[in-house]
Coordinates of C-alpha atoms and ligand atoms in Angstrom, one line a residue:
X1 CA -19.1 15.4 6.9
X2 CA -15.3 16.9 7.7
X3 CA -15.4 19.9 6.1
X4 CA -12.4 22.5 7.1
X5 CA -13.0 26.1 7.6
X6 CA -11.3 29.0 5.1
X7 CA -11.9 32.8 5.2
X8 CA -14.1 31.3 1.6
X9 CA -16.1 28.8 3.1
X10 CA -16.1 25.4 3.8
X11 CA -13.6 23.0 1.8
X12 CA -14.0 19.0 1.4
X13 CA -10.6 16.8 0.9
X14 CA -10.8 14.6 -1.1
X15 CA -7.8 11.4 -0.6
X16 CA -6.6 8.3 -3.3
X17 CA -4.1 6.2 -1.7
X18 CA -1.1 4.1 -3.8
X19 CA 0.1 1.5 -1.6
X20 CA 3.5 -0.4 -2.9
X21 CA 3.2 -3.4 -0.5
X22 CA 6.6 -5.8 -0.4
X23 CA 5.6 -9.2 -1.5
X24 CA 6.1 -11.9 0.7
X25 CA 9.0 -14.5 -1.6
X26 CA 11.9 -16.0 -0.1
X27 CA 13.5 -15.0 -4.6
X28 CA 12.7 -12.1 -6.5
X29 CA 9.9 -10.8 -9.0
X30 CA 12.6 -12.2 -11.4
X31 CA 15.5 -13.7 -10.7
X32 CA 16.2 -16.5 -8.1
X33 CA 18.3 -13.6 -5.4
X34 CA 17.1 -14.5 -2.4
X35 CA 14.7 -11.0 -0.6
X36 CA 15.7 -11.0 3.6
X37 CA 16.0 -7.4 5.1
X38 CA 19.0 -6.6 6.4
X39 CA 21.9 -7.9 5.1
X40 CA 25.2 -7.0 3.8
X41 CA 24.6 -4.4 0.9
X42 CA 25.2 -5.9 -2.5
X43 CA 25.4 -9.7 -1.4
X44 CA 21.4 -10.6 -2.7
X45 CA 21.7 -9.8 -6.2
X46 CA 22.0 -11.5 -9.5
X47 CA 23.3 -11.1 -11.9
X48 CA 19.9 -10.2 -13.3
X49 CA 19.0 -7.5 -10.5
X50 CA 22.2 -5.6 -11.7
X51 CA 20.9 -5.8 -14.8
X52 CA 24.2 -7.3 -17.0
X53 CA 23.7 -7.1 -20.3
X54 CA 22.0 -9.5 -22.1
X55 CA 20.5 -11.4 -18.9
X56 CA 16.7 -12.4 -18.9
X57 CA 13.7 -12.1 -16.3
X58 CA 12.3 -15.1 -15.2
X59 CA 9.0 -14.4 -13.6
X60 CA 8.5 -16.2 -9.8
X61 CA 5.3 -18.0 -10.0
X62 CA 5.1 -18.3 -6.3
X63 CA 4.7 -13.7 -6.2
X64 CA 2.4 -14.1 -9.2
X65 CA 0.2 -16.2 -7.0
X66 CA 0.6 -13.9 -3.9
X67 CA -0.8 -11.3 -6.1
X68 CA -3.4 -13.1 -7.2
X69 CA -4.6 -13.9 -3.6
X70 CA -4.8 -10.2 -2.6
X71 CA -6.6 -9.7 -5.3
X72 CA -9.0 -12.0 -4.2
X73 CA -8.7 -10.7 -0.9
X74 CA -9.2 -7.4 -1.7
X75 CA -12.4 -8.9 -3.2
X76 CA -11.2 -7.6 -6.4
X77 CA -11.7 -8.6 -10.1
X78 CA -8.7 -11.0 -11.4
X79 CA -7.3 -10.3 -14.7
X80 CA -6.5 -14.1 -16.6
X81 CA -4.4 -11.8 -19.3
X82 CA -1.7 -9.2 -17.7
X83 CA 1.2 -7.7 -19.5
X84 CA 4.7 -6.7 -17.7
X85 CA 6.2 -3.4 -19.7
X86 CA 8.8 -1.0 -18.6
X87 CA 8.6 1.3 -17.5
X88 CA 12.0 3.8 -18.6
X89 CA 13.9 6.2 -16.8
X90 CA 17.1 7.4 -15.2
X91 CA 18.3 6.7 -11.6
X92 CA 21.5 5.3 -9.9
X93 CA 20.4 2.5 -7.9
X94 CA 17.9 2.1 -11.3
X95 CA 20.7 0.2 -13.5
X96 CA 18.5 -1.2 -16.2
X97 CA 17.2 2.6 -16.8
X98 CA 13.5 0.8 -16.5
X99 CA 11.6 -1.0 -14.5
X100 CA 9.6 -3.4 -14.6
X101 CA 5.9 -2.8 -14.4
X102 CA 1.9 -2.4 -14.9
X103 CA 0.3 -0.3 -17.0
X104 CA -2.0 -0.6 -18.8
X105 CA -3.7 -4.4 -18.1
X106 CA -2.6 -4.5 -14.3
X107 CA -3.2 -8.4 -12.9
X108 CA -5.8 -7.6 -10.2
X109 CA -8.8 -5.0 -11.2
X110 CA -11.6 -3.1 -9.4
X111 CA -12.4 -4.1 -5.9
X112 CA -13.5 -2.6 -2.1
X113 CA -12.0 -2.1 1.2
X114 CA -14.4 -1.6 4.1
X115 CA -13.1 0.6 6.9
X116 CA -14.0 0.3 10.9
X117 CA -13.5 3.5 12.0
X118 CA -14.2 4.6 15.3
X119 CA -18.1 5.3 15.6
X120 CA -18.7 1.7 14.6
X121 CA -19.6 3.1 10.8
X122 CA -18.2 0.5 7.7
X123 CA -17.1 3.3 4.9
X124 CA -15.8 1.3 1.7
X125 CA -13.3 2.6 -0.7
X126 CA -12.3 1.6 -3.4
X127 CA -9.8 -0.2 -5.2
X128 CA -8.9 0.5 -8.2
X129 CA -6.2 -1.3 -9.3
X130 CA -3.5 -4.4 -7.8
X131 CA -0.4 -4.9 -10.3
X132 CA 3.4 -6.0 -9.9
X133 CA 6.1 -4.6 -10.3
X134 CA 9.9 -4.7 -9.3
X135 CA 11.6 -2.3 -6.6
X136 CA 14.7 -0.6 -7.1
X137 CA 17.8 -0.7 -5.6
X138 CA 18.5 2.5 -2.8
X139 CA 21.2 5.3 -3.0
X140 CA 23.3 6.3 0.1
X141 CA 23.8 9.6 0.5
X142 CA 25.1 9.4 4.7
X143 CA 27.4 6.8 4.3
X144 CA 31.3 8.6 2.9
X145 CA 31.2 12.8 2.5
X146 CA 31.6 12.9 -1.4
X147 CA 30.0 10.3 -2.5
X148 CA 27.5 8.3 -2.1
X149 CA 27.1 4.3 -2.2
X150 CA 24.8 1.7 -4.5
X151 CA 23.2 -0.7 -2.3
X152 CA 20.9 -3.0 -4.7
X153 CA 19.4 -5.6 -1.9
X154 CA 16.0 -4.6 -2.9
X155 CA 17.2 -4.1 -6.4
X156 CA 14.5 -6.6 -8.4
X157 CA 12.4 -7.2 -4.8
X158 CA 8.6 -7.9 -6.2
X159 CA 5.9 -5.1 -5.1
X160 CA 2.0 -5.0 -5.8
X161 CA 1.2 -1.3 -6.0
X162 CA -2.7 -0.8 -4.1
X163 CA -4.3 1.5 -6.2
X164 CA -7.0 3.2 -4.6
X165 CA -9.9 5.5 -5.9
X166 CA -10.1 8.4 -4.7
X167 CA -12.6 7.4 -2.4
X168 CA -11.7 8.9 1.2
X169 CA -12.4 12.2 2.7
X170 CA -9.9 12.8 6.1
X171 CA -7.2 11.7 7.7
X172 CA -9.6 9.2 10.3
X173 CA -10.5 7.3 7.0
X174 CA -7.3 7.4 5.3
X175 CA -5.8 5.0 8.8
X176 CA -8.7 3.2 9.0
X177 CA -7.7 2.0 5.3
X178 CA -3.9 1.8 5.3
X179 CA -4.8 0.0 8.9
X180 CA -7.9 -2.6 7.2
X181 CA -5.6 -3.1 4.7
X182 CA -2.4 -4.0 6.9
X183 CA -4.9 -6.4 8.1
X184 CA -6.2 -8.2 5.2
X185 CA -2.5 -8.1 3.7
X186 CA -1.8 -10.1 7.3
X187 CA -4.1 -12.1 7.6
X188 CA -3.2 -13.3 3.8
X189 CA -0.1 -13.8 4.5
X190 CA 0.6 -11.7 1.2
X191 CA 3.0 -8.5 2.8
X192 CA 4.2 -8.8 6.6
X193 CA 2.6 -5.1 6.5
X194 CA 5.5 -3.0 8.3
X195 CA 6.3 0.1 7.2
X196 CA 9.4 1.0 9.8
X197 CA 10.7 -1.4 7.3
X198 CA 10.2 -0.2 4.2
X199 CA 7.0 -2.7 4.1
X200 CA 4.5 -1.3 3.1
X201 CA 5.0 2.2 2.0
X202 CA 2.2 5.1 1.3
X203 CA 2.4 7.5 -1.4
X204 CA -0.7 10.1 -1.0
X205 CA -2.1 11.9 -3.5
X206 CA -4.1 14.9 -1.7
X207 CA -6.7 17.8 -3.3
X208 CA -9.1 19.9 -2.0
X209 CA -13.0 21.4 -3.2
X210 CA -15.9 23.1 -2.4
X211 CA -18.5 19.9 -1.1
X212 CA -19.5 18.2 -3.3
X213 CA -18.6 20.1 -6.4
X214 CA -15.9 18.8 -9.4
X215 CA -12.4 17.7 -7.8
X216 CA -9.4 19.3 -7.4
X217 CA -5.9 19.0 -8.8
X218 CA -3.9 16.4 -6.8
X219 CA -0.4 16.6 -5.0
X220 CA 1.1 13.6 -4.5
X221 CA 3.8 13.0 -1.5
X222 CA 6.0 10.4 -2.4
X223 CA 7.0 7.8 0.3
X224 CA 5.7 8.1 3.4
X225 CA 6.2 5.2 5.6
X226 CA 4.1 5.7 8.8
X227 CA 0.3 6.0 9.7
X228 CA 1.0 9.4 11.9
X229 CA 2.7 10.6 9.1
X230 CA 0.0 9.9 5.9
X231 CA -2.4 11.7 8.9
X232 CA -0.2 14.5 9.3
X233 CA 0.9 14.9 5.5
X234 CA -3.2 15.0 4.3
X235 CA -4.1 17.4 7.3
X236 CA -1.1 20.0 6.4
X237 CA -1.7 19.5 2.5
X238 CA -5.4 20.1 2.2
X239 CA -5.0 23.5 4.0
X240 CA -1.8 24.2 2.1
X241 CA -4.3 24.5 -0.5
X242 CA -6.8 25.7 0.6
X243 CA -4.4 28.8 1.6
X244 CA -3.3 29.0 -2.6
X245 CA -6.5 28.8 -4.1
X246 CA -8.3 30.7 -0.9
X247 CA -5.9 33.1 -2.3
X248 CA -6.4 33.4 -5.5
X249 CA -3.4 31.2 -7.1
X250 CA -4.1 27.0 -8.7
X251 CA -2.9 24.2 -7.8
X252 CA 0.4 22.4 -9.5
X253 CA 0.1 18.6 -10.3
X254 CA 3.2 18.2 -8.6
X255 CA 5.4 15.2 -6.6
X256 CA 6.1 16.4 -2.7
X257 CA 7.9 15.8 0.4
X258 CA 6.5 15.2 4.0
X259 CA 9.8 16.0 5.8
X260 CA 8.1 15.0 9.3
X261 CA 10.7 16.9 11.0
X262 CA 8.4 20.2 10.0
X263 CA 5.4 18.1 10.2
X264 CA 5.4 19.6 6.1
X265 CA 5.1 19.0 3.0
X266 CA 7.2 20.4 0.4
X267 CA 8.0 20.0 -3.3
X268 CA 10.1 17.4 -5.0
X269 CA 9.6 18.0 -9.3
X270 CA 6.3 19.1 -11.7
X271 CA 4.2 15.2 -11.4
X272 CA 6.1 13.5 -14.8
X273 CA 3.0 12.0 -17.2
X274 CA 2.4 8.3 -17.7
X275 CA 3.8 9.4 -21.5
X276 CA 7.6 10.4 -20.4
X277 CA 8.4 6.9 -19.4
X278 CA 8.3 5.7 -22.4
X279 CA 6.1 2.7 -21.5
X280 CA 6.4 -0.5 -23.8
X281 CA 5.3 -4.0 -23.3
X282 CA 8.7 -5.8 -22.4
X283 CA 9.2 -7.9 -25.2
X284 CA 11.3 -10.5 -22.7
X285 CA 9.0 -11.8 -21.0
X286 CA 6.0 -13.1 -21.8
X287 CA 1.8 -11.7 -20.9
X288 CA 0.9 -14.0 -17.5
X289 CA -2.2 -16.2 -18.6
X290 CA -4.1 -17.1 -16.5
X291 CA -7.2 -19.9 -16.8
X292 CA -10.2 -19.5 -14.1
X293 CA -9.6 -23.2 -11.9
X294 CA -6.2 -22.0 -10.9
X295 CA -8.1 -18.9 -9.7
X296 CA -10.4 -20.9 -7.8
X297 CA -7.6 -23.3 -6.9
X298 CA -6.4 -20.0 -5.1
X299 CA -9.2 -19.0 -4.1
X300 CA -10.2 -22.5 -1.8
X301 CA -6.9 -21.8 -0.1
X302 CA -8.2 -18.4 1.4
X303 CA -7.8 -17.8 5.2
X304 CA -11.2 -16.6 6.5
X305 CA -10.3 -12.5 6.1
X306 CA -11.3 -9.9 9.2
X307 CA -15.1 -9.3 7.6
X308 CA -15.8 -12.6 7.9
X309 CA -14.4 -13.7 11.4
X310 CA -15.7 -10.8 12.4
X311 CA -19.6 -11.5 11.8
X312 CA -19.0 -14.5 13.3
X313 CA -17.4 -13.6 16.3
X314 CA -20.5 -11.3 16.8
X315 CA -22.5 -14.0 15.6
X316 CA -21.3 -16.8 17.4
X317 CA -19.8 -15.5 20.1
X318 CA -22.8 -13.0 20.7
X319 CA -19.9 -9.4 22.0
X320 CA -20.5 -6.2 20.5
X321 CA -19.3 -5.2 17.0
X322 CA -16.6 -3.7 18.7
X323 CA -14.9 -6.1 20.4
X324 CA -15.1 -8.7 17.4
X325 CA -13.0 -6.0 15.2
X326 CA -10.2 -5.2 17.9
X327 CA -10.8 -9.1 18.0
X328 CA -9.9 -10.1 14.4
X329 CA -7.7 -6.3 13.9
X330 CA -4.8 -9.6 13.5
X331 CA -4.8 -13.3 13.4
X332 CA -3.0 -14.3 16.2
X333 CA -5.6 -12.2 18.2
X334 CA -7.9 -13.9 16.4
X335 CA -6.9 -17.2 17.6
X336 CA -6.1 -16.5 20.9
X337 CA -9.2 -15.0 22.0
X338 CA -11.7 -18.1 19.9
X339 CA -8.9 -20.3 22.2
X340 CA -9.5 -18.6 25.2
X341 CA -12.6 -18.4 24.7
X342 CA -13.7 -22.3 24.8
X343 CA -15.9 -23.1 27.4
X344 CA -15.8 -19.9 29.3
X345 CA -18.7 -16.2 28.8
X346 CA -17.0 -14.6 25.9
X347 CA -17.5 -11.2 26.8
X348 CA -14.8 -11.9 30.1
X349 CA -12.9 -13.6 27.3
X350 CA -13.0 -10.3 25.3
X351 CA -12.6 -8.5 28.3
X352 CA -9.3 -10.2 29.6
X353 CA -7.7 -10.2 26.8
X354 CA -8.8 -6.8 25.8
X355 CA -7.0 -6.1 29.1
X356 CA -5.0 -7.4 30.9
X357 CA -3.8 -9.4 27.6
X358 CA -2.8 -6.8 26.4
X359 CA -1.9 -5.2 29.5
X360 CA 1.2 -7.6 29.6
X361 CA 1.7 -7.7 25.6
X362 CA 2.4 -3.4 26.0
X363 CA 5.3 -4.4 29.5
Ligands
ADP1 P1 -0.4 8.0 -11.1 O1 1.1 6.5 -11.2 O2 0.3 8.7 -12.0 O3 0.0 8.2 -9.8 P2 -1.6 5.9 -10.5 O4 -3.9 6.2 -11.0 O5 -1.4 5.5 -10.5 O6 -1.4 7.5 -10.9 O7 -2.8 7.0 -9.3 C1 -3.1 8.2 -8.6 C2 -4.0 8.0 -7.6 O8 -4.9 9.4 -6.9 C3 -4.9 7.5 -7.6 O9 -5.2 6.7 -6.1 C4 -5.8 8.4 -7.2 O10 -7.3 8.4 -5.9 C5 -5.7 9.9 -6.5 N1 -6.6 10.6 -7.3 C6 -6.9 10.9 -8.3 N2 -7.0 11.6 -8.7 C7 -7.4 12.4 -7.4 C8 -8.2 13.8 -6.9 N3 -8.5 15.0 -7.7 N4 -7.6 14.1 -5.0 C9 -7.4 13.2 -4.5 N5 -6.7 12.0 -5.3 C10 -6.8 11.3 -6.3
MG2 MG1 1.5 7.6 -8.7

């Protein structure tokens, strides 16, 4: 147990993560515009992405497959019927005035991720849902002294929002969750997991409670873009909340920002409620309907995923659970290890890959 000692006794941190993972796809979710990173602003924008009047979205079949494959990789329930909704809000970089997302009927339901902790223990974190949605554009406030610029290249790019259950209890578990999720996404080839380029972003929900007590009120820290910052945000936020409660205050449910320079979280706005968005089914899009055979065919395309590979390495090569975990963390490493271990002593191969070879790569 990792409890935090306050002035009045011990506290438990409760964490749930919402990860936005950009789908690996050449084209956007509802248009044929390209998605390559780093292009000149506003060069990858179709009339649909710019929300010109009368434009109609057309679903990208490949993005749907990617979401289903991800759901299968998370051992999750695939919903044969799901619905796209409009999530309405005003923002300068959201020209339509709404985001096409999924709300009550997402494409993927409950699943689970096994965490590999440093002590060799495993812990399971529940997945609540995975849904498909569009990314927004980007506002640039640092290009001109008095004006903001808008870049719509990202507008309409397909995202998977992967929502965990509030099953994590400390920063180590949150870090292990993100590491494992990223590994699974990369194995599947459904998201490149690159947090620096923003193709994987994380909203961190944190609350505190007395050990084993009722869930406390959560604060949501938006768009944290590295695992190190997720750790810092959790640690800062838990102590901030404990301080307020121990001083006799209460936690307001709110949306906060992480300030990486100061290592603090700051209030951004009070938490919006679902009804503020006036969700309703997008009348331009039919519900997504799959038959089981479609899902089964996609299941047959899944590669061997890290948990299975790890178990096989322990079984077939007789290496330790820890060593197997390191060898399978990246798909390329695992394949390389198997090539090296062929006809050689597996333990020697592990030592060489982990020692000399990793050192060489780092250099
Ligand atoms: P919203 O869009 O309003 O943030 P979601 O259902 O998308 O709602 O996400 C809620 C997230 O908050 C989930 O990851 C969930 O696990 C987490 N969560 C819910 N209640 C708590 C709580 N009391 N403490 C910490 N995290 C929580
Ligand atoms: Mg949220």
